[in-house]
XYZ file of C-alpha atoms in Angstrom:
686
model
C 30.539 -22.301 -70.368
C 30.955 -19.374 -67.976
C 34.033 -18.244 -69.723
C 37.174 -16.604 -68.414
C 38.071 -16.465 -64.759
C 37.223 -12.727 -63.284
C 40.109 -11.228 -61.514
C 39.460 -8.241 -59.691
C 41.617 -5.573 -57.811
C 41.962 -5.694 -54.112
C 43.720 -2.183 -53.108
C 42.580 -2.456 -49.558
C 40.619 -4.938 -47.246
C 37.496 -3.066 -47.942
C 37.970 -3.361 -51.633
C 38.658 -7.031 -51.197
C 35.405 -7.687 -49.889
C 33.568 -5.578 -52.537
C 35.365 -7.662 -55.080
C 34.297 -10.913 -53.507
C 30.918 -10.163 -52.400
C 30.371 -8.989 -56.095
C 31.109 -11.928 -57.959
C 34.963 -11.901 -58.272
C 36.458 -15.500 -59.227
C 39.868 -14.223 -57.965
C 41.646 -10.903 -56.665
C 44.808 -9.509 -57.009
C 46.439 -7.417 -54.378
C 49.836 -6.003 -52.854
C 51.522 -7.331 -49.665
C 54.573 -5.524 -48.506
C 56.824 -3.025 -50.778
C 57.125 -4.798 -53.665
C 54.467 -4.254 -56.231
C 53.191 -2.421 -58.817
C 50.640 -0.086 -57.096
C 52.862 0.760 -53.929
C 50.880 3.780 -53.613
C 47.503 1.708 -52.933
C 46.330 1.078 -49.165
C 47.649 -2.289 -49.584
C 47.656 -5.085 -46.883
C 49.617 -5.325 -43.461
C 50.598 -8.597 -42.385
C 47.251 -9.838 -40.459
C 45.234 -8.140 -43.141
C 46.821 -10.611 -45.666
C 46.660 -13.869 -43.660
C 42.888 -12.999 -42.972
C 42.389 -12.014 -46.532
C 43.548 -15.278 -47.684
C 41.536 -17.127 -45.082
C 38.281 -15.350 -46.049
C 38.674 -16.134 -49.629
C 39.221 -19.425 -49.388
C 36.191 -19.886 -47.435
C 34.312 -18.431 -50.695
C 36.169 -20.148 -53.482
C 38.093 -17.008 -54.439
C 41.748 -17.158 -55.302
C 44.498 -14.763 -54.442
C 47.330 -13.637 -56.229
C 49.985 -11.645 -54.785
C 51.706 -8.937 -57.043
C 55.540 -8.946 -56.466
C 55.829 -7.322 -59.939
C 58.242 -4.847 -59.962
C 61.948 -4.321 -60.304
C 64.088 -5.453 -57.285
C 67.540 -4.784 -56.175
C 70.001 -6.902 -55.227
C 69.592 -6.000 -51.664
C 65.500 -6.122 -51.910
C 65.399 -9.516 -53.710
C 66.194 -11.435 -49.856
C 63.115 -9.787 -48.424
C 60.934 -10.451 -51.838
C 61.612 -14.191 -51.704
C 60.939 -13.921 -47.990
C 57.456 -12.118 -48.997
C 56.848 -14.834 -51.332
C 57.738 -17.535 -49.146
C 55.526 -16.279 -46.615
C 52.697 -15.812 -48.952
C 53.025 -19.368 -50.240
C 53.027 -21.015 -46.869
C 49.901 -18.824 -45.928
C 48.438 -20.337 -49.196
C 48.421 -17.687 -51.918
C 47.566 -19.289 -55.355
C 50.089 -17.450 -57.413
C 52.510 -14.593 -57.135
C 52.813 -11.996 -60.149
C 56.233 -11.206 -61.209
C 58.054 -8.770 -63.739
C 61.797 -8.954 -62.670
C 63.674 -11.775 -64.207
C 66.043 -12.426 -61.374
C 63.239 -12.729 -58.967
C 61.533 -15.036 -61.309
C 64.788 -17.472 -61.274
C 65.022 -16.921 -57.686
C 61.439 -18.367 -56.952
C 61.786 -21.107 -59.507
C 64.464 -22.482 -57.685
C 63.550 -21.770 -54.068
C 59.803 -22.007 -54.185
C 59.243 -24.764 -57.285
C 55.625 -25.619 -56.151
C 54.678 -21.657 -55.986
C 52.399 -20.830 -59.224
C 54.186 -17.850 -61.019
C 51.904 -15.511 -63.086
C 54.148 -13.110 -65.763
C 52.995 -9.731 -65.110
C 52.008 -7.283 -67.975
C 55.593 -5.480 -66.821
C 57.031 -8.319 -68.601
C 56.031 -6.343 -72.285
C 54.624 -9.593 -73.534
C 52.768 -9.480 -76.799
C 54.211 -12.001 -79.011
C 53.498 -16.112 -78.966
C 57.317 -16.562 -78.847
C 57.417 -14.290 -75.695
C 54.438 -15.915 -73.950
C 56.119 -19.356 -74.481
C 59.670 -18.449 -73.456
C 57.883 -17.133 -70.253
C 55.690 -20.624 -70.103
C 59.190 -22.384 -70.640
C 60.377 -20.467 -67.605
C 57.645 -21.445 -65.494
C 55.109 -19.030 -65.569
C 51.546 -21.021 -65.665
C 49.858 -17.778 -66.996
C 51.341 -14.930 -68.995
C 49.534 -11.514 -68.781
C 49.571 -10.420 -72.171
C 50.281 -6.251 -72.900
C 47.061 -4.092 -72.868
C 47.764 -3.441 -77.112
C 47.256 -6.524 -78.183
C 44.491 -6.751 -80.343
C 41.943 -9.994 -80.589
C 43.809 -11.367 -83.549
C 46.803 -10.911 -81.473
C 45.298 -12.407 -78.580
C 44.048 -15.477 -80.369
C 47.183 -16.103 -82.014
C 49.040 -16.304 -78.892
C 46.718 -18.395 -77.100
C 46.719 -20.886 -79.998
C 50.325 -21.020 -79.908
C 51.455 -20.971 -76.084
C 50.601 -23.858 -73.253
C 50.149 -21.291 -70.595
C 46.869 -19.677 -69.578
C 46.477 -16.258 -70.963
C 45.272 -13.138 -69.186
C 44.131 -10.024 -70.547
C 43.076 -6.587 -69.346
C 39.485 -6.273 -69.814
C 38.373 -2.941 -68.016
C 40.161 -0.058 -66.508
C 42.999 2.510 -67.058
C 45.106 2.238 -70.032
C 48.869 3.455 -70.158
C 50.228 5.198 -72.839
C 53.414 3.360 -73.150
C 53.759 -0.545 -73.126
C 54.320 -1.659 -69.526
C 57.606 -2.029 -68.343
C 58.994 0.037 -70.992
C 58.049 3.583 -69.533
C 60.465 5.868 -67.672
C 58.746 9.100 -68.371
C 58.342 9.284 -64.328
C 61.440 8.272 -63.584
C 63.407 10.610 -65.499
C 61.340 13.463 -65.028
C 60.194 13.174 -61.331
C 62.191 9.837 -60.030
C 59.569 7.838 -59.376
C 59.666 4.535 -61.565
C 56.729 2.951 -63.176
C 58.863 0.084 -62.954
C 59.141 0.356 -58.974
C 55.426 0.832 -58.540
C 55.350 4.606 -58.257
C 54.576 5.920 -61.579
C 53.365 9.707 -61.240
C 51.286 9.438 -64.290
C 52.771 12.125 -66.333
C 51.042 10.751 -69.111
C 47.708 12.527 -68.070
C 49.182 15.627 -68.205
C 49.033 18.749 -71.137
C 51.249 18.439 -74.146
C 51.294 19.929 -77.206
C 52.525 17.911 -80.500
C 55.023 20.386 -82.396
C 53.157 23.301 -80.561
C 53.352 24.636 -77.058
C 51.334 22.640 -74.347
C 47.583 23.790 -74.434
C 44.997 21.644 -72.693
C 45.104 18.688 -74.974
C 45.961 15.592 -73.579
C 47.578 13.725 -76.529
C 49.075 11.065 -74.160
C 45.876 10.147 -72.046
C 44.113 7.147 -73.189
C 40.372 6.549 -72.197
C 39.853 3.872 -69.836
C 39.344 0.099 -71.577
C 35.898 -1.276 -71.828
C 35.561 -4.769 -73.400
C 32.124 -5.632 -71.724
C 30.892 -6.218 -75.109
C 33.547 -8.808 -76.029
C 33.447 -11.442 -73.273
C 31.638 -14.275 -75.761
C 34.411 -13.562 -78.088
C 37.175 -13.959 -75.338
C 35.472 -17.391 -74.163
C 35.285 -18.479 -77.633
C 38.916 -18.104 -78.350
C 40.098 -19.376 -75.032
C 40.875 -16.318 -72.687
C 41.995 -17.657 -69.321
C 41.230 -14.945 -67.141
C 39.431 -11.132 -67.698
C 41.207 -8.615 -65.390
C 39.658 -5.684 -64.175
C 42.212 -2.987 -63.096
C 41.895 -0.293 -60.194
C 44.182 -1.183 -57.128
C 44.023 2.503 -56.308
C 40.416 2.714 -56.998
C 37.906 2.936 -54.393
C 35.747 -0.352 -52.615
C 32.930 1.214 -54.693
C 34.348 1.187 -57.990
C 35.649 -2.213 -57.331
C 31.863 -3.313 -56.279
C 30.428 -2.018 -59.569
C 32.523 -3.079 -62.030
C 33.010 -6.410 -60.367
C 29.196 -6.772 -60.344
C 28.970 -6.197 -64.156
C 31.404 -8.296 -65.410
C 30.245 -10.970 -62.894
C 26.552 -10.934 -64.425
C 27.843 -10.191 -67.821
C 29.926 -13.610 -67.696
C 27.554 -15.732 -65.592
C 24.627 -14.744 -68.039
C 26.762 -15.379 -71.092
C 25.581 -11.495 -72.748
C 26.634 -7.992 -73.333
C 25.822 -5.210 -71.226
C 22.364 -3.170 -70.567
C 22.317 0.415 -71.160
C 21.742 0.272 -67.083
C 25.260 -1.603 -66.701
C 26.722 0.611 -69.076
C 25.976 4.024 -66.859
C 27.063 2.079 -63.787
C 30.257 1.323 -65.522
C 30.876 5.040 -66.504
C 29.310 6.378 -63.467
C 31.934 4.001 -61.395
C 34.739 5.870 -63.155
C 35.749 7.119 -66.835
C 37.911 9.496 -69.064
C 35.390 11.284 -71.502
C 33.843 7.529 -71.828
C 35.641 4.392 -72.949
C 37.572 2.647 -75.624
C 37.818 -1.071 -76.820
C 40.076 0.549 -79.865
C 42.921 -1.865 -79.243
C 40.800 -4.702 -78.789
C 39.378 -4.027 -82.575
C 42.859 -3.631 -83.702
C 42.361 0.255 -84.112
C 44.651 3.380 -83.112
C 44.007 7.014 -83.159
C 42.429 10.209 -81.640
C 39.206 8.133 -80.619
C 40.987 6.363 -78.255
C 42.113 9.444 -76.077
C 40.424 11.158 -73.246
C 40.639 12.612 -69.716
C 39.226 12.955 -66.469
C 39.217 16.503 -64.978
C 41.205 16.570 -61.867
C 38.079 18.094 -59.904
C 35.742 15.586 -61.471
C 34.097 13.754 -58.481
C 33.220 10.215 -58.969
C 29.653 9.831 -59.473
C 27.657 7.029 -57.384
C 26.869 4.039 -59.473
C 22.891 3.800 -59.845
C 21.100 0.310 -59.996
C 24.013 -1.628 -58.291
C 23.009 -5.595 -57.657
C 25.020 -7.801 -55.867
C 25.816 -11.233 -57.589
C 24.733 -13.908 -55.182
C 27.582 -16.440 -56.078
C 27.376 -18.468 -52.904
C 29.104 -21.871 -52.473
C 26.971 -25.012 -53.050
C 27.591 -27.516 -50.379
C 25.821 -30.825 -50.307
C 23.833 -31.313 -46.701
C 23.224 -34.922 -45.685
C 20.986 -34.799 -42.575
C 20.279 -37.905 -40.578
C 17.297 -37.455 -37.891
C 16.894 -41.115 -36.274
C 14.894 -42.612 -33.500
C 17.156 -42.619 -30.205
C 20.466 -41.528 -31.661
C 21.943 -38.169 -31.878
C 20.647 -36.197 -35.283
C 23.827 -35.755 -37.722
C 24.570 -33.245 -40.424
C 27.677 -34.015 -42.869
C 28.682 -31.188 -45.153
C 30.900 -31.915 -48.252
C 31.872 -28.924 -50.758
C 32.947 -31.497 -53.356
C 36.560 -30.235 -52.976
C 37.789 -32.698 -50.555
C 36.513 -30.713 -47.396
C 33.933 -33.171 -45.415
C 32.966 -32.003 -41.659
C 30.208 -34.061 -39.423
C 28.455 -32.458 -36.421
C 25.981 -34.236 -34.226
C 23.159 -32.721 -32.121
C 20.382 -33.952 -29.304
C 18.639 -37.024 -29.591
C 15.271 -36.072 -31.397
C 12.221 -36.578 -29.112
C 8.857 -38.214 -29.660
C 6.546 -35.810 -31.745
C 3.395 -34.184 -30.293
C 0.831 -32.675 -32.839
C 3.078 -31.792 -35.622
C 6.126 -34.295 -36.421
C 9.444 -33.361 -38.480
C 9.317 -33.876 -42.149
C 12.395 -33.928 -44.238
C 10.775 -31.198 -46.372
C 10.843 -29.231 -42.744
C 14.240 -29.867 -42.147
C 15.417 -28.921 -45.515
C 13.964 -25.710 -45.413
C 15.205 -25.213 -41.850
C 18.968 -26.020 -42.972
C 18.768 -24.267 -46.194
C 18.424 -20.939 -44.200
C 21.904 -19.814 -44.857
C 21.731 -16.408 -45.380
C 24.722 -13.972 -44.332
C 27.227 -17.082 -44.939
C 28.942 -17.877 -48.159
C 26.836 -20.992 -48.283
C 24.200 -22.752 -50.607
C 22.137 -25.743 -49.094
C 21.720 -28.404 -51.390
C 20.361 -31.437 -49.384
C 21.732 -34.783 -50.371
C 19.317 -37.755 -51.367
C 20.848 -39.675 -48.450
C 19.095 -37.704 -45.862
C 16.676 -39.426 -43.658
C 14.152 -38.107 -41.008
C 12.366 -40.838 -39.152
C 8.484 -40.610 -38.755
C 7.325 -39.009 -35.195
C 9.891 -37.534 -34.024
C 10.710 -33.710 -33.103
C 13.603 -31.499 -33.136
C 13.593 -27.816 -32.114
C 14.054 -24.895 -34.158
C 17.271 -24.046 -31.662
C 18.583 -27.311 -31.985
C 18.283 -27.663 -35.777
C 20.051 -23.977 -36.227
C 22.717 -25.109 -33.535
C 23.402 -28.001 -36.144
C 23.645 -25.968 -39.112
C 25.572 -23.230 -37.291
C 28.366 -25.559 -36.219
C 28.094 -27.572 -39.378
C 28.945 -24.379 -41.467
C 31.863 -23.433 -38.820
C 33.492 -26.304 -39.016
C 33.211 -26.064 -42.882
C 34.446 -22.566 -42.933
C 37.187 -23.663 -40.860
C 38.464 -26.536 -42.926
C 37.933 -24.382 -46.025
C 40.144 -21.554 -44.557
C 43.084 -23.758 -43.545
C 46.562 -23.246 -45.317
C 46.637 -25.884 -48.209
C 49.376 -28.651 -47.823
C 52.767 -27.394 -47.372
C 54.698 -26.495 -50.601
C 58.440 -27.603 -51.216
C 60.602 -24.764 -50.010
C 64.428 -24.640 -50.698
C 67.156 -22.267 -49.258
C 68.025 -19.814 -51.929
C 70.796 -20.635 -54.289
C 73.911 -19.044 -53.919
C 74.742 -15.579 -55.740
C 75.739 -15.869 -59.117
C 79.541 -15.877 -60.121
C 81.770 -12.763 -60.705
C 84.130 -13.052 -63.337
C 83.031 -10.508 -66.062
C 83.794 -7.230 -64.764
C 86.581 -4.945 -66.590
C 88.379 -2.294 -65.381
C 87.443 -0.059 -68.282
C 84.526 -0.330 -70.608
C 84.964 -0.522 -73.914
C 82.399 2.087 -76.161
C 79.818 1.084 -78.287
C 77.654 3.172 -80.532
C 74.029 2.701 -81.487
C 72.445 4.911 -84.687
C 69.132 5.705 -85.807
C 69.751 6.406 -89.327
C 72.196 5.110 -92.073
C 73.430 8.697 -92.249
C 75.220 8.862 -88.878
C 77.311 5.803 -89.710
C 79.978 8.047 -91.043
C 83.751 6.834 -91.965
C 85.173 9.543 -89.193
C 82.752 7.926 -86.257
C 83.993 3.927 -87.319
C 87.494 5.807 -87.528
C 87.394 6.108 -83.649
C 86.869 2.423 -83.434
C 83.887 1.413 -81.482
C 83.947 -2.179 -79.934
C 80.388 -2.887 -81.587
C 78.087 -0.534 -83.584
C 74.437 -1.193 -83.262
C 71.689 -0.441 -86.186
C 68.308 -0.881 -86.497
C 67.223 -3.793 -88.563
C 64.917 -1.918 -90.504
C 68.092 0.279 -91.221
C 70.083 -2.282 -92.224
C 67.532 -3.873 -94.494
C 67.942 -0.890 -96.647
C 71.630 -1.405 -97.067
C 73.330 -2.848 -99.335
C 77.085 -3.076 -97.418
C 78.310 -2.063 -94.517
C 80.388 0.813 -94.327
C 84.290 0.150 -93.637
C 85.061 -0.188 -90.156
C 87.142 -2.729 -87.539
C 84.314 -3.365 -85.418
C 81.526 -6.021 -84.469
C 78.467 -5.109 -86.159
C 74.719 -5.695 -84.423
C 71.056 -5.380 -85.434
C 68.568 -3.836 -82.774
C 65.338 -5.557 -83.192
C 62.056 -3.543 -83.055
C 61.227 -3.012 -79.362
C 57.326 -3.786 -80.564
C 56.256 -6.062 -83.176
C 53.428 -8.965 -83.552
C 53.545 -12.612 -84.547
C 52.405 -11.719 -88.361
C 55.451 -9.299 -88.601
C 58.182 -12.168 -87.864
C 58.430 -13.502 -91.271
C 59.724 -10.172 -92.249
C 61.997 -9.884 -89.187
C 63.330 -12.902 -90.239
C 63.902 -12.093 -93.875
C 65.571 -8.952 -92.622
C 67.895 -10.815 -90.352
C 69.185 -13.390 -93.100
C 70.070 -9.885 -94.887
C 71.763 -8.573 -92.103
C 73.912 -11.733 -92.021
C 74.774 -11.471 -95.916
C 76.005 -7.832 -95.048
C 78.133 -9.142 -92.343
C 76.345 -8.495 -89.043
C 77.467 -10.906 -86.246
C 75.085 -10.129 -83.263
C 71.772 -8.936 -82.468
C 70.484 -6.668 -79.330
C 67.472 -8.578 -77.647
C 65.126 -5.833 -75.930
C 62.641 -8.246 -75.231
C 61.602 -11.840 -74.210
C 59.848 -12.408 -77.431
C 63.146 -11.578 -79.175
C 65.081 -14.627 -78.032
C 63.236 -17.350 -79.932
C 63.722 -15.248 -83.172
C 67.413 -14.936 -82.921
C 68.098 -18.605 -81.330
C 68.555 -20.261 -84.722
C 69.829 -17.345 -86.511
C 73.468 -17.939 -85.975
C 73.894 -14.522 -84.594
C 75.265 -13.604 -81.214
C 72.397 -12.399 -78.759
C 73.038 -9.410 -76.427
C 70.441 -8.111 -73.938
C 69.269 -4.557 -74.817
C 67.829 -1.853 -72.075
C 64.440 -2.870 -72.716
C 64.855 -6.457 -70.628
C 65.236 -4.253 -67.672
C 68.108 -5.771 -65.903
C 68.030 -4.714 -62.457
C 70.096 -6.962 -60.428
C 73.125 -9.828 -60.427
C 70.598 -12.534 -60.662
C 68.602 -10.977 -63.772
C 72.053 -11.244 -65.612
C 72.650 -14.598 -64.714
C 69.122 -15.391 -65.918
C 70.028 -13.770 -69.453
C 73.394 -15.498 -69.138
C 71.616 -19.171 -68.811
C 69.582 -18.112 -72.046
C 72.617 -18.199 -73.770
C 73.283 -14.087 -73.945
C 76.564 -12.941 -74.276
C 76.272 -9.774 -72.564
C 73.504 -7.766 -71.417
C 72.830 -3.600 -71.013
C 71.567 -2.827 -67.337
C 68.584 -0.467 -66.425
C 69.385 3.450 -66.737
C 67.349 3.805 -63.943
C 70.110 2.116 -61.848
C 72.603 4.127 -59.818
C 76.150 4.345 -60.021
C 76.752 2.325 -56.723
C 73.839 -0.287 -57.844
C 75.952 -0.990 -61.100
C 78.965 -1.253 -59.487
C 77.775 -3.888 -57.254
C 76.144 -6.420 -59.582
C 78.013 -9.687 -59.210
C 78.269 -9.593 -63.262
C 78.325 -13.154 -64.259
C 77.721 -11.859 -67.578
C 79.293 -9.040 -69.381
C 77.821 -5.912 -68.488
C 76.993 -3.003 -70.596
C 75.361 0.627 -69.837
C 74.161 3.559 -71.355
C 76.266 6.552 -70.833
C 75.313 9.110 -73.420
C 72.092 9.991 -75.183
C 68.593 10.990 -75.054
C 67.061 8.325 -72.777
C 63.966 6.803 -74.173
C 60.889 8.032 -71.985
C 58.068 5.756 -73.865
C 57.394 3.407 -76.620
C 53.427 3.732 -77.678
C 51.343 2.001 -79.743
C 49.749 5.123 -81.331
C 51.662 7.173 -83.504
C 51.536 10.494 -81.945
C 52.093 12.519 -85.346
C 49.279 11.069 -87.054
C 47.118 11.522 -84.239
C 47.659 15.237 -84.145
C 47.295 15.905 -87.982
C 48.911 14.856 -91.087
C 51.192 12.333 -90.697
C 54.836 13.704 -91.100
C 57.070 11.252 -89.119
C 59.889 11.920 -91.759
C 60.255 15.074 -90.626
C 61.585 16.305 -87.052
C 58.811 16.423 -84.627
C 58.507 17.151 -80.734
C 56.291 16.502 -78.027
C 56.303 20.026 -75.411
C 55.237 19.964 -71.804
C 53.737 22.934 -69.798
C 57.548 23.982 -69.333
C 58.396 24.164 -72.532
C 60.657 21.025 -72.617
C 60.912 19.607 -76.201
C 60.980 15.722 -76.352
C 61.902 14.488 -79.762
C 59.528 12.123 -81.381
C 61.078 9.136 -83.295
C 58.902 6.717 -85.264
C 59.318 2.963 -84.532
C 58.277 -0.042 -86.243
C 55.033 -0.598 -86.951
C 54.086 3.120 -87.536
C 54.422 3.443 -83.704
C 56.511 6.244 -81.711
C 59.343 6.380 -79.473
C 59.490 9.548 -77.108
C 63.006 10.714 -76.165
C 64.037 12.583 -73.425
C 64.341 16.344 -73.857
C 67.982 16.341 -73.213
C 70.709 13.936 -73.407
C 72.552 12.154 -70.538
C 76.249 13.437 -70.229
C 78.641 11.550 -68.292
C 81.852 11.815 -70.489
C 83.353 14.359 -67.355
C 82.133 11.900 -64.453
C 85.010 8.997 -64.406
C 82.873 6.877 -61.976
C 81.219 5.114 -65.056
C 84.519 3.802 -65.673
C 84.900 2.082 -62.602
C 81.763 0.114 -62.404
C 82.995 -2.969 -63.775
C 81.253 -2.816 -67.017
C 82.738 -4.211 -70.215
C 80.555 -1.772 -72.625
C 79.648 1.782 -72.189
C 76.991 2.806 -75.021
C 76.485 5.912 -76.917
C 73.071 6.406 -77.962
C 72.707 8.597 -81.131
C 69.171 9.316 -81.918
C 68.637 13.260 -83.355
C 72.674 13.726 -83.671
C 73.836 14.906 -87.124
C 76.769 12.488 -88.478
C 79.661 15.397 -87.128
C 77.829 15.748 -83.837
C 77.879 11.972 -83.311
C 81.925 12.145 -84.345
C 82.112 15.071 -82.013
C 80.388 13.315 -78.982
C 82.649 10.262 -79.327
C 85.728 12.274 -79.174
C 84.397 14.454 -76.298
C 83.879 10.659 -74.358
C 87.466 9.668 -75.446
C 88.860 12.641 -73.881
C 86.439 13.213 -70.909
C 85.441 16.557 -71.761
C 82.248 18.647 -70.127
C 78.851 18.606 -72.081
C 78.836 21.430 -74.775
C 74.972 22.237 -74.003
C 71.940 21.243 -72.190
C 71.997 17.673 -70.775
C 71.095 15.606 -67.800
C 72.986 13.227 -65.707
C 69.968 11.004 -65.263
C 69.258 8.531 -62.610
C 73.091 7.779 -61.984
C 73.403 9.540 -58.817
C 70.073 10.322 -57.623
C 68.219 6.630 -58.684
C 64.336 6.200 -58.515
C 62.103 5.355 -55.452
């Protein structure tokens, strides 16, 4: 068995040909404006149609990336792009946005959908949830280990795709807001400016260290392990890379998969010359963290030309049936085994002179298919009568006409898929004239009586903090547990125990910030509320979560005021209106990577300007990076007129007294007392 499908990047028509010619089984590409590599060259309308035909002829599948968050205004155009791609014969569409997923399932029910890694899926429950919603394949997080991957494969009916080679993001995909908040270029919208590759200091001034810059991933040594556990697809990263890179990396992995082996020293050199950042890492796959995973590439580093490139000869086998009979036109029939069957005829053969045509001669001539994607396999039903002659030109024409006819048949779009009008927009009705305040805390100390005396509608407390409490403070409010943003299957027994304890304290709700939280919470008896990690960007996403049984949802803090106002709100909506916004959630503990672990004390990440970004410990000894300044909207009355049901005050590094003061300031609409940011509420993101 060859193992996983090899999926290569195609950021341009040139890169697509490089991928196909070097052995890719499938390619993924962007067409139009709605994909996570909007900076790549991508494809024009004509190039996209040509790419589909080119790949179909060669037996290579094409996946269209529509994997960004979309506004209400953009959803109709994204649907039309998917509709056109389906009509032209794209094999699948990758999606991140819940609203688009729901829309495509209703309007294009036959179009295969793949859950993008931007959905932040890293547990069996999350993968099963995506599968139940119609995704035939789930691309799991790059941070998943071999153990994690095997568990998901065993417990999910969908195909599982993993990233096998290329750049690693420091933050879990779909959860990074650093580029958006610092520069207005959203990674969730395909515009990441890669701030993680810049110098930073952990609890010190920024020097030349790169504590957020991971080495490129390389899992070339683990392909047999993947095949054995049932990985369906191995993805190579690189839609922003040159065609030469795509050719080199695809060729190496294609040979390794074809020959079921590990790379040679020469092949490792090819991979490193194509592109690397201080070498490669397979740390996440092996369940490891730490400074060995990190490296960077100098800005002036030029890619070295890979040495020893060998193209993979993976031509399409075609059964040839040739008949050369006396007195009738010669004929050639081709069958590719996939339902494409063509037949052509040539001249009537003449009586032979000194050297009659033999079946062996005819086979040798017909097998000269160089320059085409086909490999001739002569069928046992072929016949050549004795004593006949057919010129070389006639045989060549016969072969050429047959192959042209077969290419036309293979390039034709597949049968038309079902296509329905888009469903009507979701109902409105959950807007509010003025939002009620909710508060989220990070520590138990922030749960002061003075804070609760201000009557927040809800108090949101990390599940880990609740687990250490024997009773909740007195206060008339709804208590909600905030589940960890990142966890694994093996953590779920502990999380369920903590949820039971939280219920015994009087907690009645839980915040779901990941699709994998939903199966954890459905039988818990708790109300489920959507958190900001779900990246709600449009009205249909709210409606999707309503149909999932959620009682409210926090919208993305990358939305402008006007975009929040225009949401139809079929579900009560909440927005963050105060606090340090989370920039990243990382698998690595940044503190432990830089020296002795001191996660119980304040820590900061400093950039080249001196800005200090607080580092908060996250469940599982991970790190959450906070913005350097808090969001402040108290003196902007606009946020009260957006139809929100709830407005959240997010407390992270504040003292108990500061939490109370901020709440009072918001109740009275005061100006900020120190440095602050307006976030993205006015300027939005690209």
